[in-house]
Coordinates of C-alpha atoms in Angstrom, one line a residue:
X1 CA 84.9 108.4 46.4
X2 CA 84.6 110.4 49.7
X3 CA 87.2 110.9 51.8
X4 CA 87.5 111.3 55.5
X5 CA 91.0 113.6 56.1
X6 CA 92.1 113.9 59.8
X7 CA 94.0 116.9 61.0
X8 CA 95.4 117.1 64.7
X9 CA 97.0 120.8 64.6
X10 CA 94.8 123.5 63.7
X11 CA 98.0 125.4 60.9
X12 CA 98.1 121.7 59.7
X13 CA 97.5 122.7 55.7
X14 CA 95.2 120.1 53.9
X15 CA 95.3 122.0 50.8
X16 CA 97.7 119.6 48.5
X17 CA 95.2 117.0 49.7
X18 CA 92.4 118.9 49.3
X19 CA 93.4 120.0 45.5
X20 CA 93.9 116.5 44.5
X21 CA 90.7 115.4 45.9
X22 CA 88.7 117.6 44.3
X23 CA 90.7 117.1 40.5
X24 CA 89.5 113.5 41.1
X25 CA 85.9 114.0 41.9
X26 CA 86.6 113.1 45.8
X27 CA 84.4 114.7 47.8
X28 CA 86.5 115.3 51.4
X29 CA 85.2 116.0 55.0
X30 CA 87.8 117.4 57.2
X31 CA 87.5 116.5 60.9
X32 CA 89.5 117.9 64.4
X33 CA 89.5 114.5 66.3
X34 CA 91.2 116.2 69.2
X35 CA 88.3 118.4 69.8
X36 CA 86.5 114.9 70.8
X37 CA 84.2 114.9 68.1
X38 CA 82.1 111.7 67.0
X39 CA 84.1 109.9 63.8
X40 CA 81.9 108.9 61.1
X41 CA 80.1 105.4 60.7
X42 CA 82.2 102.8 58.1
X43 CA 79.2 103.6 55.6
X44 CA 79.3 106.9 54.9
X45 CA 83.2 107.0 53.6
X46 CA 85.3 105.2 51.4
X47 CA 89.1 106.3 51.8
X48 CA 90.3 107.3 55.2
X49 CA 93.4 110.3 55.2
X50 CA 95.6 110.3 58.9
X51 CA 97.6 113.3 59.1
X52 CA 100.4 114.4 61.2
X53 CA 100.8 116.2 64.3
X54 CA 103.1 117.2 67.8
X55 CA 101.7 114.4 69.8
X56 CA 102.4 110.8 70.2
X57 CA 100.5 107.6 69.1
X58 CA 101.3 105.8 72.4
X59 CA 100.2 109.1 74.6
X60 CA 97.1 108.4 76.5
X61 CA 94.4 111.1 75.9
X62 CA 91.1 109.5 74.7
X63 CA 90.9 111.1 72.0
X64 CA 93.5 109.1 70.8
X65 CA 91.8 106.1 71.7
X66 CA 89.1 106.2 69.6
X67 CA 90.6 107.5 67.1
X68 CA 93.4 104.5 66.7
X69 CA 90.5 102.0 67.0
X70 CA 88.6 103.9 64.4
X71 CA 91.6 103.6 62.0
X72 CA 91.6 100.0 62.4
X73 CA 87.6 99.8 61.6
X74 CA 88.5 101.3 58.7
X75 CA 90.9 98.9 57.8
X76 CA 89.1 95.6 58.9
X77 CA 86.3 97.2 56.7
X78 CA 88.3 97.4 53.7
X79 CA 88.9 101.2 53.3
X80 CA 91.5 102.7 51.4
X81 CA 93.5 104.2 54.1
X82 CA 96.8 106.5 53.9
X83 CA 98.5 107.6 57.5
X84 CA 101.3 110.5 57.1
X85 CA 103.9 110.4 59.9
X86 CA 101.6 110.5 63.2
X87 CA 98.9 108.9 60.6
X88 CA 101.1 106.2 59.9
X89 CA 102.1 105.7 63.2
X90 CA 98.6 105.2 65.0
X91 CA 98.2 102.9 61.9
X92 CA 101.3 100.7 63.0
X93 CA 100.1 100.6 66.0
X94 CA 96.2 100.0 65.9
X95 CA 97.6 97.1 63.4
X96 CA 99.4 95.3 66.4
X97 CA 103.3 97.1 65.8
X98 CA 104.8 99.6 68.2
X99 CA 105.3 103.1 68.6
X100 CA 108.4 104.6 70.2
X101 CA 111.1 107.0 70.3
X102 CA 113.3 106.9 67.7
X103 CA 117.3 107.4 68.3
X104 CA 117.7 110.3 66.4
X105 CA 114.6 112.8 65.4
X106 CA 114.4 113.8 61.9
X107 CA 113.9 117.4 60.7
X108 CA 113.8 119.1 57.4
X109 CA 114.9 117.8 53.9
X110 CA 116.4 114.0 53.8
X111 CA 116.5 111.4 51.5
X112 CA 114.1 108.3 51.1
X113 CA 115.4 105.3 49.6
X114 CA 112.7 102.5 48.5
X115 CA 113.5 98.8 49.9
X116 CA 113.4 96.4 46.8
X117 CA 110.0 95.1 47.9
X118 CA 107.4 96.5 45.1
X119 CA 103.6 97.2 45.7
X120 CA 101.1 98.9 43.3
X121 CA 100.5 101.8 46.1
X122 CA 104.3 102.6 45.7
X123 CA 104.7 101.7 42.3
X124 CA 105.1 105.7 41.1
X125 CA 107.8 106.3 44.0
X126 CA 110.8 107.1 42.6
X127 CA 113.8 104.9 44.0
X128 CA 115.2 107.2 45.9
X129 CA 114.0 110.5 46.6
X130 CA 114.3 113.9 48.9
X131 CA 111.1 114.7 51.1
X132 CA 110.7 116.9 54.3
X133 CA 110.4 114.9 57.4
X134 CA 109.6 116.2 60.8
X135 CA 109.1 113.4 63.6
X136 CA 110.8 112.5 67.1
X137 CA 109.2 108.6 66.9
X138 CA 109.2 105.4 65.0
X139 CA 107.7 102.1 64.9
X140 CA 108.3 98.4 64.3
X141 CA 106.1 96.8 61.1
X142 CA 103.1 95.0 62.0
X143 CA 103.3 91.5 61.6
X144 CA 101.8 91.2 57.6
X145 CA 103.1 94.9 56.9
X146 CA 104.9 95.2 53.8
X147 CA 108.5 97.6 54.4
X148 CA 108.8 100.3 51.2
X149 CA 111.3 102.7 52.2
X150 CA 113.9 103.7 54.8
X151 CA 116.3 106.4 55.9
X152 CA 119.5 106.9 57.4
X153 CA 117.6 107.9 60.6
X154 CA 115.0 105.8 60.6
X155 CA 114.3 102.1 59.3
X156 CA 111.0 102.0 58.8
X157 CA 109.8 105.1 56.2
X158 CA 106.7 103.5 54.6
X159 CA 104.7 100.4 54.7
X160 CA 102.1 98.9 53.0
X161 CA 99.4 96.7 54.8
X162 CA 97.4 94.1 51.7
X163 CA 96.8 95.7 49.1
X164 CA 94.6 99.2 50.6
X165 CA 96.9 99.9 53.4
X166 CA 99.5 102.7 53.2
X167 CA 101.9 104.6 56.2
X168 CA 104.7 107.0 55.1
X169 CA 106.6 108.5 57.8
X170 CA 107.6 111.7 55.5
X171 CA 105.6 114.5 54.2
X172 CA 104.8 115.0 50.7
X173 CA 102.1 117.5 51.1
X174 CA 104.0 120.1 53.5
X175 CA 103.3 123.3 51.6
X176 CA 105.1 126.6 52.1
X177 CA 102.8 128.1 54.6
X178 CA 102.5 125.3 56.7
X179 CA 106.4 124.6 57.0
X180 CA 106.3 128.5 57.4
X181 CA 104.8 127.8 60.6
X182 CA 106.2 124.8 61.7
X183 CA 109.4 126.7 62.0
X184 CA 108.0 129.7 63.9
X185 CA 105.8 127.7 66.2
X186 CA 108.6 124.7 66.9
X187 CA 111.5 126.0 66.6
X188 CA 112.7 125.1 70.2
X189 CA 112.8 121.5 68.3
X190 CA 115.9 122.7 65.9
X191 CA 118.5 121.8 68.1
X192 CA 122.3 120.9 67.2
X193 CA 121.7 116.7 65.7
X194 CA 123.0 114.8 63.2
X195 CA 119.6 114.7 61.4
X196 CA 117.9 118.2 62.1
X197 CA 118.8 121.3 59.9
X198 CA 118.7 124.7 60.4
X199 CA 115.6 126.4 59.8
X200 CA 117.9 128.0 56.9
X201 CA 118.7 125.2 55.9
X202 CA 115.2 123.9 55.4
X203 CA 113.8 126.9 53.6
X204 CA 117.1 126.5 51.5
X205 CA 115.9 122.9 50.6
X206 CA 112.7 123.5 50.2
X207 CA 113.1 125.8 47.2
X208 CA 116.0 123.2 45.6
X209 CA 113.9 120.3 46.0
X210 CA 110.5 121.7 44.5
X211 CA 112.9 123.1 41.1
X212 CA 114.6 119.6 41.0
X213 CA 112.0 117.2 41.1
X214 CA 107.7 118.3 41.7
X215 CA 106.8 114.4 41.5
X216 CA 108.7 113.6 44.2
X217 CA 107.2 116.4 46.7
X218 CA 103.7 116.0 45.1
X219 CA 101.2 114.6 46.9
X220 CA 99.9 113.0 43.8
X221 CA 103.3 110.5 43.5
X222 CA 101.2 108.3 46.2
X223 CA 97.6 109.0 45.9
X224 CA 97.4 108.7 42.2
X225 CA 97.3 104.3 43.0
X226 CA 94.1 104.7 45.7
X227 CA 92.1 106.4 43.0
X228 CA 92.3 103.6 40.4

């Protein structure tokens, strides 16, 4: 299987990805689509990887363009495709939903409870689980989009679209350098809100959550499905 994996900051850290790819055979080719560089054809991949990053699906640069309508090409093609947090929400929205703020932003270490809906891409998930979250915006389900999860902040926390189709609004593949850097780059973003923590706080919950539970902060938890 080769994967296509699309970052949109340059600290953004693939590696939890990458590691998992390469266990499984996968090869994986990494690609900057805000540098304006030309996405693949449909051919030459088989499982398309969004990422996350500071920007906005509905913001207008044309970058963003193409890179929305690429996602749905992949999904009108038939690829396995997986968006994570701005991933997920280009993928709402090149599927026909909408992207907006959200009332509340949510940052650090909340808990993920699963709807009672049930799909084989969520079928590992634990019921309800802590992951790291970091995101100002939401969306509304595209109409045939399947709702998996929610939080106290935010309604809509995964969705599955048929049966190759997966958005999750948290993260978890954040590793320890990456958040590292979150928190020095965007800290400006911590401010005083029911659902943002401290950046003590977070590297608090970090470490508690990876000794209480590794499958629910593994990247594997979700992928494991799209390999079978």
């Amino acid at each position: 299987m080769h994967i296509v994996l699309l970052k949109h900051f340059a600290f953004d850290d693939a590696s939890v990805i990458l590691a998992w790819a390469e266990q499984e055979g996968c090869q994986t080719t990494v690609l900057f689509p805000p540098d304006g560089i030309a996405l693949p054809r449909m051919d030459d991949f088989d499982w398309l990887i969004i990422l996350g990053g500071p920007m906005s699906a509905y913001d207008k640069e044309d970058w963003l363009q193409q890179e929305k309508r690429f996602i749905r090409s992949a999904v009108d093609h038939g690829k396995h495709v997986l968006g994570i947090c701005l991933g997920a929400q280009m993928l709402a929205e090149a599927l026909g939903g909408k992207v907006y703020r959200n009332e509340q932003k949510e940052i650090g270490w909340h808990p993920v409870t699963r709807t009672r809906a049930a799909h084989r891409l969520f079928e590992d998930v634990p019921a309800s689980f802590h992951s790291f979250h970091w995101h100002g915006d939401c969306f509304d389900l595209p109409d045939g989009a399947l709702s998996l999860a929610y939080s106290d902040a935010c309604r809509h926390q995964a969705f599955a679209y048929g049966e190759r189709v997966l958005g999750l609004q948290f993260h978890l593949e954040t590793t320890p350098s990456c958040l590292a850097m979150m928190l020095d780059r965007w800290q400006d973003e911590l401010s005083d809100a029911p659902f943002i923590q401290t950046a003590d706080r977070i590297r608090q919950e970090h470490t508690a959550v990876r000794s209480r539970s590794a499958s629910c902060g593994t990247f594997s938890t979700v992928s494991r499905p799209f390999a079978r």
